[in-house]
Protein backbone atom coordinates (compact mmCIF):
# COMPACT_ATOMS: atom_id res chain seq x y z
CA UNK A 1 0.00 0.00 0.00
CA UNK A 2 1.40 3.33 -0.98
CA UNK A 3 1.66 6.22 1.42
CA UNK A 4 -1.53 8.27 1.46
CA UNK A 5 -1.02 11.51 -0.44
CA UNK A 6 -3.23 14.55 0.00
CA UNK A 7 -3.29 17.09 -2.82
CA UNK A 8 -5.54 20.13 -3.19
CA UNK A 9 -7.15 20.19 -6.61
CA UNK A 10 -7.70 23.93 -6.54
CA UNK A 11 -11.44 23.70 -6.92
CA UNK A 12 -11.32 21.72 -10.19
CA UNK A 13 -11.85 18.08 -9.24
CA UNK A 14 -10.56 15.16 -11.29
CA UNK A 15 -12.55 13.83 -14.19
CA UNK A 16 -12.47 10.57 -16.06
CA UNK A 17 -10.95 10.83 -19.51
CA UNK A 18 -13.10 9.65 -22.39
CA UNK A 19 -11.90 7.36 -25.15
CA UNK A 20 -10.95 10.32 -27.35
CA UNK A 21 -9.34 12.53 -24.71
CA UNK A 22 -5.98 12.19 -23.00
CA UNK A 23 -4.52 14.23 -20.16
CA UNK A 24 -1.14 14.87 -18.56
CA UNK A 25 -1.25 16.33 -15.05
CA UNK A 26 1.47 17.24 -12.59
CA UNK A 27 0.48 17.69 -8.94
CA UNK A 28 3.00 19.19 -6.53
CA UNK A 29 2.68 19.76 -2.81
CA UNK A 30 5.01 21.66 -0.47
CA UNK A 31 4.13 21.65 3.22
CA UNK A 32 5.33 22.74 6.62
CA UNK A 33 4.28 21.60 10.06
CA UNK A 34 3.37 18.01 9.08
CA UNK A 35 5.51 15.44 10.93
CA UNK A 36 6.89 12.42 9.04
CA UNK A 37 5.78 13.78 5.64
CA UNK A 38 8.25 14.99 2.96
CA UNK A 39 8.30 18.77 2.64
CA UNK A 40 7.91 18.38 -1.13
CA UNK A 41 5.99 15.74 -3.12
CA UNK A 42 5.33 15.56 -6.85
CA UNK A 43 3.04 13.19 -8.78
CA UNK A 44 2.76 12.77 -12.57
CA UNK A 45 -0.41 11.31 -14.05
CA UNK A 46 -1.53 10.31 -17.53
CA UNK A 47 -5.28 9.80 -18.02
CA UNK A 48 -5.64 9.94 -14.20
CA UNK A 49 -3.20 7.03 -13.77
CA UNK A 50 -0.12 7.70 -11.65
CA UNK A 51 3.01 7.24 -13.74
CA UNK A 52 5.65 8.76 -11.44
CA UNK A 53 6.35 10.03 -7.94
CA UNK A 54 9.08 12.20 -6.49
CA UNK A 55 9.94 13.96 -3.28
CA UNK A 56 12.98 15.91 -2.12
CA UNK A 57 15.11 12.74 -2.23
CA UNK A 58 13.43 10.21 -4.50
CA UNK A 59 12.29 9.81 -8.11
CA UNK A 60 10.23 6.67 -8.66
CA UNK A 61 8.57 5.52 -11.92
CA UNK A 62 5.21 3.91 -11.20
CA UNK A 63 4.78 2.08 -14.51
CA UNK A 64 7.14 -0.29 -16.31
CA UNK A 65 6.84 1.71 -19.53
CA UNK A 66 8.10 4.84 -17.73
CA UNK A 67 11.25 2.98 -16.73
CA UNK A 68 11.66 1.97 -20.38
CA UNK A 69 11.09 5.56 -21.47
CA UNK A 70 13.76 6.88 -19.09
CA UNK A 71 16.18 4.28 -20.45
CA UNK A 72 15.46 5.20 -24.08
CA UNK A 73 15.34 8.96 -23.46
CA UNK A 74 17.73 10.00 -20.65
CA UNK A 75 16.75 13.65 -21.19
CA UNK A 76 13.33 12.84 -19.75
CA UNK A 77 14.87 11.49 -16.56
CA UNK A 78 17.20 14.49 -16.40
CA UNK A 79 14.27 16.92 -16.66
CA UNK A 80 12.31 15.21 -13.89
CA UNK A 81 15.40 15.00 -11.70
CA UNK A 82 16.09 18.72 -12.05
CA UNK A 83 12.45 19.68 -11.50
CA UNK A 84 12.03 17.57 -8.38
CA UNK A 85 15.36 17.93 -6.63
CA UNK A 86 16.40 21.42 -7.61
CA UNK A 87 13.81 23.76 -9.08
CA UNK A 88 10.52 22.76 -7.47
CA UNK A 89 11.54 21.48 -4.05
CA UNK A 90 13.81 24.45 -3.32
CA UNK A 91 11.54 27.02 -4.96
CA UNK A 92 8.40 25.82 -3.23
CA UNK A 93 10.04 25.87 0.19
CA UNK A 94 10.96 29.50 -0.41
CA UNK A 95 7.47 30.39 -1.63
CA UNK A 96 5.70 28.76 1.31
CA UNK A 97 7.91 30.73 3.69
CA UNK A 98 6.99 33.96 1.87
CA UNK A 99 3.28 33.11 1.92
CA UNK A 100 3.30 32.41 5.66
CA UNK A 101 4.66 35.91 6.19
CA UNK A 102 2.18 37.43 3.72
CA UNK A 103 -0.78 35.78 5.47
CA UNK A 104 0.71 36.68 8.87
CA UNK A 105 1.04 33.02 9.86
CA UNK A 106 3.61 31.31 12.03
CA UNK A 107 3.01 27.81 13.41
CA UNK A 108 0.53 25.19 12.31
CA UNK A 109 0.16 23.25 9.08
CA UNK A 110 0.53 25.11 5.78
CA UNK A 111 0.40 23.66 2.27
CA UNK A 112 1.25 25.11 -1.15
CA UNK A 113 0.08 23.06 -4.12
CA UNK A 114 -0.09 23.22 -7.88
CA UNK A 115 -1.67 21.43 -10.81
CA UNK A 116 -0.18 21.89 -14.28
CA UNK A 117 -0.48 20.04 -17.54
CA UNK A 118 -2.70 19.68 -20.58
CA UNK A 119 -5.61 17.82 -22.09
CA UNK A 120 -5.87 16.83 -25.75
CA UNK A 121 -9.01 15.94 -27.69
CA UNK A 122 -7.90 13.32 -30.21
CA UNK A 123 -10.90 13.93 -32.48
CA UNK A 124 -10.63 17.71 -32.78
CA UNK A 125 -6.94 18.18 -31.94
CA UNK A 126 -7.92 20.81 -29.38
CA UNK A 127 -5.36 21.33 -26.60
CA UNK A 128 -6.19 22.83 -23.22
CA UNK A 129 -3.24 23.80 -21.04
CA UNK A 130 -3.58 24.70 -17.37
CA UNK A 131 -1.45 25.92 -14.48
CA UNK A 132 -3.04 26.55 -11.09
CA UNK A 133 -1.77 27.15 -7.58
CA UNK A 134 -3.52 26.79 -4.24
CA UNK A 135 -2.57 27.65 -0.69
CA UNK A 136 -4.02 25.88 2.35
CA UNK A 137 -6.72 24.24 0.25
CA UNK A 138 -7.99 27.40 -1.49
CA UNK A 139 -7.40 28.81 -4.98
CA UNK A 140 -4.49 31.24 -5.13
CA UNK A 141 -3.25 31.82 -8.70
CA UNK A 142 -4.20 30.53 -12.15
CA UNK A 143 -2.62 31.14 -15.56
CA UNK A 144 -4.89 32.38 -18.36
CA UNK A 145 -3.47 31.20 -21.68
CA UNK A 146 -5.67 33.54 -23.72
CA UNK A 147 -4.44 36.72 -22.05
CA UNK A 148 -1.11 35.21 -20.94
CA UNK A 149 -1.63 36.72 -17.50
CA UNK A 150 -1.97 35.30 -14.02
CA UNK A 151 -5.31 35.58 -12.23
CA UNK A 152 -5.15 36.24 -8.48
CA UNK A 153 -7.86 34.62 -6.36
CA UNK A 154 -6.72 36.25 -3.10
CA UNK A 155 -5.53 39.77 -2.25
CA UNK A 156 -2.31 38.19 -0.96
CA UNK A 157 -1.72 36.71 -4.43
CA UNK A 158 -1.63 40.07 -6.22
CA UNK A 159 2.03 40.70 -5.40
CA UNK A 160 3.01 37.37 -6.93
CA UNK A 161 0.71 37.95 -9.92
CA UNK A 162 2.32 41.30 -10.73
CA UNK A 163 5.82 39.85 -10.39
CA UNK A 164 5.05 36.85 -12.61
CA UNK A 165 3.16 38.97 -15.18
CA UNK A 166 6.22 41.20 -15.50
CA UNK A 167 8.49 38.21 -16.12
CA UNK A 168 8.06 37.85 -19.89
CA UNK A 169 10.55 34.99 -20.11
CA UNK A 170 8.51 32.99 -17.60
CA UNK A 171 5.27 33.80 -19.45
CA UNK A 172 6.70 32.53 -22.75
CA UNK A 173 8.08 29.43 -21.03
CA UNK A 174 4.68 28.70 -19.50
CA UNK A 175 3.03 29.02 -22.91
CA UNK A 176 5.66 26.80 -24.55
CA UNK A 177 5.18 24.02 -21.99
CA UNK A 178 1.38 24.18 -21.80
CA UNK A 179 0.73 24.34 -25.55
CA UNK A 180 3.80 22.64 -27.03
CA UNK A 181 6.07 20.53 -24.83
CA UNK A 182 3.45 18.93 -22.57
CA UNK A 183 1.14 17.96 -25.48
CA UNK A 184 4.11 16.38 -27.28
CA UNK A 185 5.04 14.47 -24.13
CA UNK A 186 1.44 13.39 -23.64
CA UNK A 187 1.35 11.86 -27.11
CA UNK A 188 4.65 10.07 -26.44
CA UNK A 189 3.46 8.79 -23.04
CA UNK A 190 0.20 7.47 -24.49
CA UNK A 191 2.15 5.65 -27.22
CA UNK A 192 4.54 4.13 -24.66
CA UNK A 193 1.91 3.20 -22.10
CA UNK A 194 -1.07 2.40 -24.30
CA UNK A 195 -1.44 -1.21 -23.15
CA UNK A 196 -1.16 -0.49 -19.42
CA UNK A 197 -3.28 2.67 -19.56
CA UNK A 198 -6.12 0.69 -21.13
CA UNK A 199 -5.75 -2.24 -18.74
CA UNK A 200 -7.96 -2.20 -15.65
CA UNK A 201 -7.26 -3.52 -12.20
CA UNK A 202 -3.45 -3.42 -12.42
CA UNK A 203 -2.67 0.27 -12.31
CA UNK A 204 -2.62 2.90 -9.62
CA UNK A 205 -5.87 4.85 -9.63
CA UNK A 206 -6.42 8.17 -7.88
CA UNK A 207 -9.81 9.36 -6.74
CA UNK A 208 -10.30 13.08 -6.29
CA UNK A 209 -12.85 15.68 -5.32
CA UNK A 210 -12.84 19.33 -4.39
CA UNK A 211 -10.17 19.33 -1.71
CA UNK A 212 -8.28 16.08 -1.36
CA UNK A 213 -7.00 13.24 -3.49
CA UNK A 214 -5.97 9.80 -2.27
CA UNK A 215 -3.82 7.35 -4.20
CA UNK A 216 -3.54 3.65 -3.47
CA UNK A 217 -2.85 0.32 -5.17
C-alpha positions as YAML, in Angstrom:
chain: A
units: angstrom
residues:
- id: 1
  name: UNK
  ca: [0.00, 0.00, 0.00]
- id: 2
  name: UNK
  ca: [1.40, 3.33, -0.98]
- id: 3
  name: UNK
  ca: [1.66, 6.22, 1.42]
- id: 4
  name: UNK
  ca: [-1.53, 8.27, 1.46]
- id: 5
  name: UNK
  ca: [-1.02, 11.51, -0.44]
- id: 6
  name: UNK
  ca: [-3.23, 14.55, 0.00]
- id: 7
  name: UNK
  ca: [-3.29, 17.09, -2.82]
- id: 8
  name: UNK
  ca: [-5.54, 20.13, -3.19]
- id: 9
  name: UNK
  ca: [-7.15, 20.19, -6.61]
- id: 10
  name: UNK
  ca: [-7.70, 23.93, -6.54]
- id: 11
  name: UNK
  ca: [-11.44, 23.70, -6.92]
- id: 12
  name: UNK
  ca: [-11.32, 21.72, -10.19]
- id: 13
  name: UNK
  ca: [-11.85, 18.08, -9.24]
- id: 14
  name: UNK
  ca: [-10.56, 15.16, -11.29]
- id: 15
  name: UNK
  ca: [-12.55, 13.83, -14.19]
- id: 16
  name: UNK
  ca: [-12.47, 10.57, -16.06]
- id: 17
  name: UNK
  ca: [-10.95, 10.83, -19.51]
- id: 18
  name: UNK
  ca: [-13.10, 9.65, -22.39]
- id: 19
  name: UNK
  ca: [-11.90, 7.36, -25.15]
- id: 20
  name: UNK
  ca: [-10.95, 10.32, -27.35]
- id: 21
  name: UNK
  ca: [-9.34, 12.53, -24.71]
- id: 22
  name: UNK
  ca: [-5.98, 12.19, -23.00]
- id: 23
  name: UNK
  ca: [-4.52, 14.23, -20.16]
- id: 24
  name: UNK
  ca: [-1.14, 14.87, -18.56]
- id: 25
  name: UNK
  ca: [-1.25, 16.33, -15.05]
- id: 26
  name: UNK
  ca: [1.47, 17.24, -12.59]
- id: 27
  name: UNK
  ca: [0.48, 17.69, -8.94]
- id: 28
  name: UNK
  ca: [3.00, 19.19, -6.53]
- id: 29
  name: UNK
  ca: [2.68, 19.76, -2.81]
- id: 30
  name: UNK
  ca: [5.01, 21.66, -0.47]
- id: 31
  name: UNK
  ca: [4.13, 21.65, 3.22]
- id: 32
  name: UNK
  ca: [5.33, 22.74, 6.62]
- id: 33
  name: UNK
  ca: [4.28, 21.60, 10.06]
- id: 34
  name: UNK
  ca: [3.37, 18.01, 9.08]
- id: 35
  name: UNK
  ca: [5.51, 15.44, 10.93]
- id: 36
  name: UNK
  ca: [6.89, 12.42, 9.04]
- id: 37
  name: UNK
  ca: [5.78, 13.78, 5.64]
- id: 38
  name: UNK
  ca: [8.25, 14.99, 2.96]
- id: 39
  name: UNK
  ca: [8.30, 18.77, 2.64]
- id: 40
  name: UNK
  ca: [7.91, 18.38, -1.13]
- id: 41
  name: UNK
  ca: [5.99, 15.74, -3.12]
- id: 42
  name: UNK
  ca: [5.33, 15.56, -6.85]
- id: 43
  name: UNK
  ca: [3.04, 13.19, -8.78]
- id: 44
  name: UNK
  ca: [2.76, 12.77, -12.57]
- id: 45
  name: UNK
  ca: [-0.41, 11.31, -14.05]
- id: 46
  name: UNK
  ca: [-1.53, 10.31, -17.53]
- id: 47
  name: UNK
  ca: [-5.28, 9.80, -18.02]
- id: 48
  name: UNK
  ca: [-5.64, 9.94, -14.20]
- id: 49
  name: UNK
  ca: [-3.20, 7.03, -13.77]
- id: 50
  name: UNK
  ca: [-0.12, 7.70, -11.65]
- id: 51
  name: UNK
  ca: [3.01, 7.24, -13.74]
- id: 52
  name: UNK
  ca: [5.65, 8.76, -11.44]
- id: 53
  name: UNK
  ca: [6.35, 10.03, -7.94]
- id: 54
  name: UNK
  ca: [9.08, 12.20, -6.49]
- id: 55
  name: UNK
  ca: [9.94, 13.96, -3.28]
- id: 56
  name: UNK
  ca: [12.98, 15.91, -2.12]
- id: 57
  name: UNK
  ca: [15.11, 12.74, -2.23]
- id: 58
  name: UNK
  ca: [13.43, 10.21, -4.50]
- id: 59
  name: UNK
  ca: [12.29, 9.81, -8.11]
- id: 60
  name: UNK
  ca: [10.23, 6.67, -8.66]
- id: 61
  name: UNK
  ca: [8.57, 5.52, -11.92]
- id: 62
  name: UNK
  ca: [5.21, 3.91, -11.20]
- id: 63
  name: UNK
  ca: [4.78, 2.08, -14.51]
- id: 64
  name: UNK
  ca: [7.14, -0.29, -16.31]
- id: 65
  name: UNK
  ca: [6.84, 1.71, -19.53]
- id: 66
  name: UNK
  ca: [8.10, 4.84, -17.73]
- id: 67
  name: UNK
  ca: [11.25, 2.98, -16.73]
- id: 68
  name: UNK
  ca: [11.66, 1.97, -20.38]
- id: 69
  name: UNK
  ca: [11.09, 5.56, -21.47]
- id: 70
  name: UNK
  ca: [13.76, 6.88, -19.09]
- id: 71
  name: UNK
  ca: [16.18, 4.28, -20.45]
- id: 72
  name: UNK
  ca: [15.46, 5.20, -24.08]
- id: 73
  name: UNK
  ca: [15.34, 8.96, -23.46]
- id: 74
  name: UNK
  ca: [17.73, 10.00, -20.65]
- id: 75
  name: UNK
  ca: [16.75, 13.65, -21.19]
- id: 76
  name: UNK
  ca: [13.33, 12.84, -19.75]
- id: 77
  name: UNK
  ca: [14.87, 11.49, -16.56]
- id: 78
  name: UNK
  ca: [17.20, 14.49, -16.40]
- id: 79
  name: UNK
  ca: [14.27, 16.92, -16.66]
- id: 80
  name: UNK
  ca: [12.31, 15.21, -13.89]
- id: 81
  name: UNK
  ca: [15.40, 15.00, -11.70]
- id: 82
  name: UNK
  ca: [16.09, 18.72, -12.05]
- id: 83
  name: UNK
  ca: [12.45, 19.68, -11.50]
- id: 84
  name: UNK
  ca: [12.03, 17.57, -8.38]
- id: 85
  name: UNK
  ca: [15.36, 17.93, -6.63]
- id: 86
  name: UNK
  ca: [16.40, 21.42, -7.61]
- id: 87
  name: UNK
  ca: [13.81, 23.76, -9.08]
- id: 88
  name: UNK
  ca: [10.52, 22.76, -7.47]
- id: 89
  name: UNK
  ca: [11.54, 21.48, -4.05]
- id: 90
  name: UNK
  ca: [13.81, 24.45, -3.32]
- id: 91
  name: UNK
  ca: [11.54, 27.02, -4.96]
- id: 92
  name: UNK
  ca: [8.40, 25.82, -3.23]
- id: 93
  name: UNK
  ca: [10.04, 25.87, 0.19]
- id: 94
  name: UNK
  ca: [10.96, 29.50, -0.41]
- id: 95
  name: UNK
  ca: [7.47, 30.39, -1.63]
- id: 96
  name: UNK
  ca: [5.70, 28.76, 1.31]
- id: 97
  name: UNK
  ca: [7.91, 30.73, 3.69]
- id: 98
  name: UNK
  ca: [6.99, 33.96, 1.87]
- id: 99
  name: UNK
  ca: [3.28, 33.11, 1.92]
- id: 100
  name: UNK
  ca: [3.30, 32.41, 5.66]
- id: 101
  name: UNK
  ca: [4.66, 35.91, 6.19]
- id: 102
  name: UNK
  ca: [2.18, 37.43, 3.72]
- id: 103
  name: UNK
  ca: [-0.78, 35.78, 5.47]
- id: 104
  name: UNK
  ca: [0.71, 36.68, 8.87]
- id: 105
  name: UNK
  ca: [1.04, 33.02, 9.86]
- id: 106
  name: UNK
  ca: [3.61, 31.31, 12.03]
- id: 107
  name: UNK
  ca: [3.01, 27.81, 13.41]
- id: 108
  name: UNK
  ca: [0.53, 25.19, 12.31]
- id: 109
  name: UNK
  ca: [0.16, 23.25, 9.08]
- id: 110
  name: UNK
  ca: [0.53, 25.11, 5.78]
- id: 111
  name: UNK
  ca: [0.40, 23.66, 2.27]
- id: 112
  name: UNK
  ca: [1.25, 25.11, -1.15]
- id: 113
  name: UNK
  ca: [0.08, 23.06, -4.12]
- id: 114
  name: UNK
  ca: [-0.09, 23.22, -7.88]
- id: 115
  name: UNK
  ca: [-1.67, 21.43, -10.81]
- id: 116
  name: UNK
  ca: [-0.18, 21.89, -14.28]
- id: 117
  name: UNK
  ca: [-0.48, 20.04, -17.54]
- id: 118
  name: UNK
  ca: [-2.70, 19.68, -20.58]
- id: 119
  name: UNK
  ca: [-5.61, 17.82, -22.09]
- id: 120
  name: UNK
  ca: [-5.87, 16.83, -25.75]
- id: 121
  name: UNK
  ca: [-9.01, 15.94, -27.69]
- id: 122
  name: UNK
  ca: [-7.90, 13.32, -30.21]
- id: 123
  name: UNK
  ca: [-10.90, 13.93, -32.48]
- id: 124
  name: UNK
  ca: [-10.63, 17.71, -32.78]
- id: 125
  name: UNK
  ca: [-6.94, 18.18, -31.94]
- id: 126
  name: UNK
  ca: [-7.92, 20.81, -29.38]
- id: 127
  name: UNK
  ca: [-5.36, 21.33, -26.60]
- id: 128
  name: UNK
  ca: [-6.19, 22.83, -23.22]
- id: 129
  name: UNK
  ca: [-3.24, 23.80, -21.04]
- id: 130
  name: UNK
  ca: [-3.58, 24.70, -17.37]
- id: 131
  name: UNK
  ca: [-1.45, 25.92, -14.48]
- id: 132
  name: UNK
  ca: [-3.04, 26.55, -11.09]
- id: 133
  name: UNK
  ca: [-1.77, 27.15, -7.58]
- id: 134
  name: UNK
  ca: [-3.52, 26.79, -4.24]
- id: 135
  name: UNK
  ca: [-2.57, 27.65, -0.69]
- id: 136
  name: UNK
  ca: [-4.02, 25.88, 2.35]
- id: 137
  name: UNK
  ca: [-6.72, 24.24, 0.25]
- id: 138
  name: UNK
  ca: [-7.99, 27.40, -1.49]
- id: 139
  name: UNK
  ca: [-7.40, 28.81, -4.98]
- id: 140
  name: UNK
  ca: [-4.49, 31.24, -5.13]
- id: 141
  name: UNK
  ca: [-3.25, 31.82, -8.70]
- id: 142
  name: UNK
  ca: [-4.20, 30.53, -12.15]
- id: 143
  name: UNK
  ca: [-2.62, 31.14, -15.56]
- id: 144
  name: UNK
  ca: [-4.89, 32.38, -18.36]
- id: 145
  name: UNK
  ca: [-3.47, 31.20, -21.68]
- id: 146
  name: UNK
  ca: [-5.67, 33.54, -23.72]
- id: 147
  name: UNK
  ca: [-4.44, 36.72, -22.05]
- id: 148
  name: UNK
  ca: [-1.11, 35.21, -20.94]
- id: 149
  name: UNK
  ca: [-1.63, 36.72, -17.50]
- id: 150
  name: UNK
  ca: [-1.97, 35.30, -14.02]
- id: 151
  name: UNK
  ca: [-5.31, 35.58, -12.23]
- id: 152
  name: UNK
  ca: [-5.15, 36.24, -8.48]
- id: 153
  name: UNK
  ca: [-7.86, 34.62, -6.36]
- id: 154
  name: UNK
  ca: [-6.72, 36.25, -3.10]
- id: 155
  name: UNK
  ca: [-5.53, 39.77, -2.25]
- id: 156
  name: UNK
  ca: [-2.31, 38.19, -0.96]
- id: 157
  name: UNK
  ca: [-1.72, 36.71, -4.43]
- id: 158
  name: UNK
  ca: [-1.63, 40.07, -6.22]
- id: 159
  name: UNK
  ca: [2.03, 40.70, -5.40]
- id: 160
  name: UNK
  ca: [3.01, 37.37, -6.93]
- id: 161
  name: UNK
  ca: [0.71, 37.95, -9.92]
- id: 162
  name: UNK
  ca: [2.32, 41.30, -10.73]
- id: 163
  name: UNK
  ca: [5.82, 39.85, -10.39]
- id: 164
  name: UNK
  ca: [5.05, 36.85, -12.61]
- id: 165
  name: UNK
  ca: [3.16, 38.97, -15.18]
- id: 166
  name: UNK
  ca: [6.22, 41.20, -15.50]
- id: 167
  name: UNK
  ca: [8.49, 38.21, -16.12]
- id: 168
  name: UNK
  ca: [8.06, 37.85, -19.89]
- id: 169
  name: UNK
  ca: [10.55, 34.99, -20.11]
- id: 170
  name: UNK
  ca: [8.51, 32.99, -17.60]
- id: 171
  name: UNK
  ca: [5.27, 33.80, -19.45]
- id: 172
  name: UNK
  ca: [6.70, 32.53, -22.75]
- id: 173
  name: UNK
  ca: [8.08, 29.43, -21.03]
- id: 174
  name: UNK
  ca: [4.68, 28.70, -19.50]
- id: 175
  name: UNK
  ca: [3.03, 29.02, -22.91]
- id: 176
  name: UNK
  ca: [5.66, 26.80, -24.55]
- id: 177
  name: UNK
  ca: [5.18, 24.02, -21.99]
- id: 178
  name: UNK
  ca: [1.38, 24.18, -21.80]
- id: 179
  name: UNK
  ca: [0.73, 24.34, -25.55]
- id: 180
  name: UNK
  ca: [3.80, 22.64, -27.03]
- id: 181
  name: UNK
  ca: [6.07, 20.53, -24.83]
- id: 182
  name: UNK
  ca: [3.45, 18.93, -22.57]
- id: 183
  name: UNK
  ca: [1.14, 17.96, -25.48]
- id: 184
  name: UNK
  ca: [4.11, 16.38, -27.28]
- id: 185
  name: UNK
  ca: [5.04, 14.47, -24.13]
- id: 186
  name: UNK
  ca: [1.44, 13.39, -23.64]
- id: 187
  name: UNK
  ca: [1.35, 11.86, -27.11]
- id: 188
  name: UNK
  ca: [4.65, 10.07, -26.44]
- id: 189
  name: UNK
  ca: [3.46, 8.79, -23.04]
- id: 190
  name: UNK
  ca: [0.20, 7.47, -24.49]
- id: 191
  name: UNK
  ca: [2.15, 5.65, -27.22]
- id: 192
  name: UNK
  ca: [4.54, 4.13, -24.66]
- id: 193
  name: UNK
  ca: [1.91, 3.20, -22.10]
- id: 194
  name: UNK
  ca: [-1.07, 2.40, -24.30]
- id: 195
  name: UNK
  ca: [-1.44, -1.21, -23.15]
- id: 196
  name: UNK
  ca: [-1.16, -0.49, -19.42]
- id: 197
  name: UNK
  ca: [-3.28, 2.67, -19.56]
- id: 198
  name: UNK
  ca: [-6.12, 0.69, -21.13]
- id: 199
  name: UNK
  ca: [-5.75, -2.24, -18.74]
- id: 200
  name: UNK
  ca: [-7.96, -2.20, -15.65]
- id: 201
  name: UNK
  ca: [-7.26, -3.52, -12.20]
- id: 202
  name: UNK
  ca: [-3.45, -3.42, -12.42]
- id: 203
  name: UNK
  ca: [-2.67, 0.27, -12.31]
- id: 204
  name: UNK
  ca: [-2.62, 2.90, -9.62]
- id: 205
  name: UNK
  ca: [-5.87, 4.85, -9.63]
- id: 206
  name: UNK
  ca: [-6.42, 8.17, -7.88]
- id: 207
  name: UNK
  ca: [-9.81, 9.36, -6.74]
- id: 208
  name: UNK
  ca: [-10.30, 13.08, -6.29]
- id: 209
  name: UNK
  ca: [-12.85, 15.68, -5.32]
- id: 210
  name: UNK
  ca: [-12.84, 19.33, -4.39]
- id: 211
  name: UNK
  ca: [-10.17, 19.33, -1.71]
- id: 212
  name: UNK
  ca: [-8.28, 16.08, -1.36]
- id: 213
  name: UNK
  ca: [-7.00, 13.24, -3.49]
- id: 214
  name: UNK
  ca: [-5.97, 9.80, -2.27]
- id: 215
  name: UNK
  ca: [-3.82, 7.35, -4.20]
- id: 216
  name: UNK
  ca: [-3.54, 3.65, -3.47]
- id: 217
  name: UNK
  ca: [-2.85, 0.32, -5.17]
...
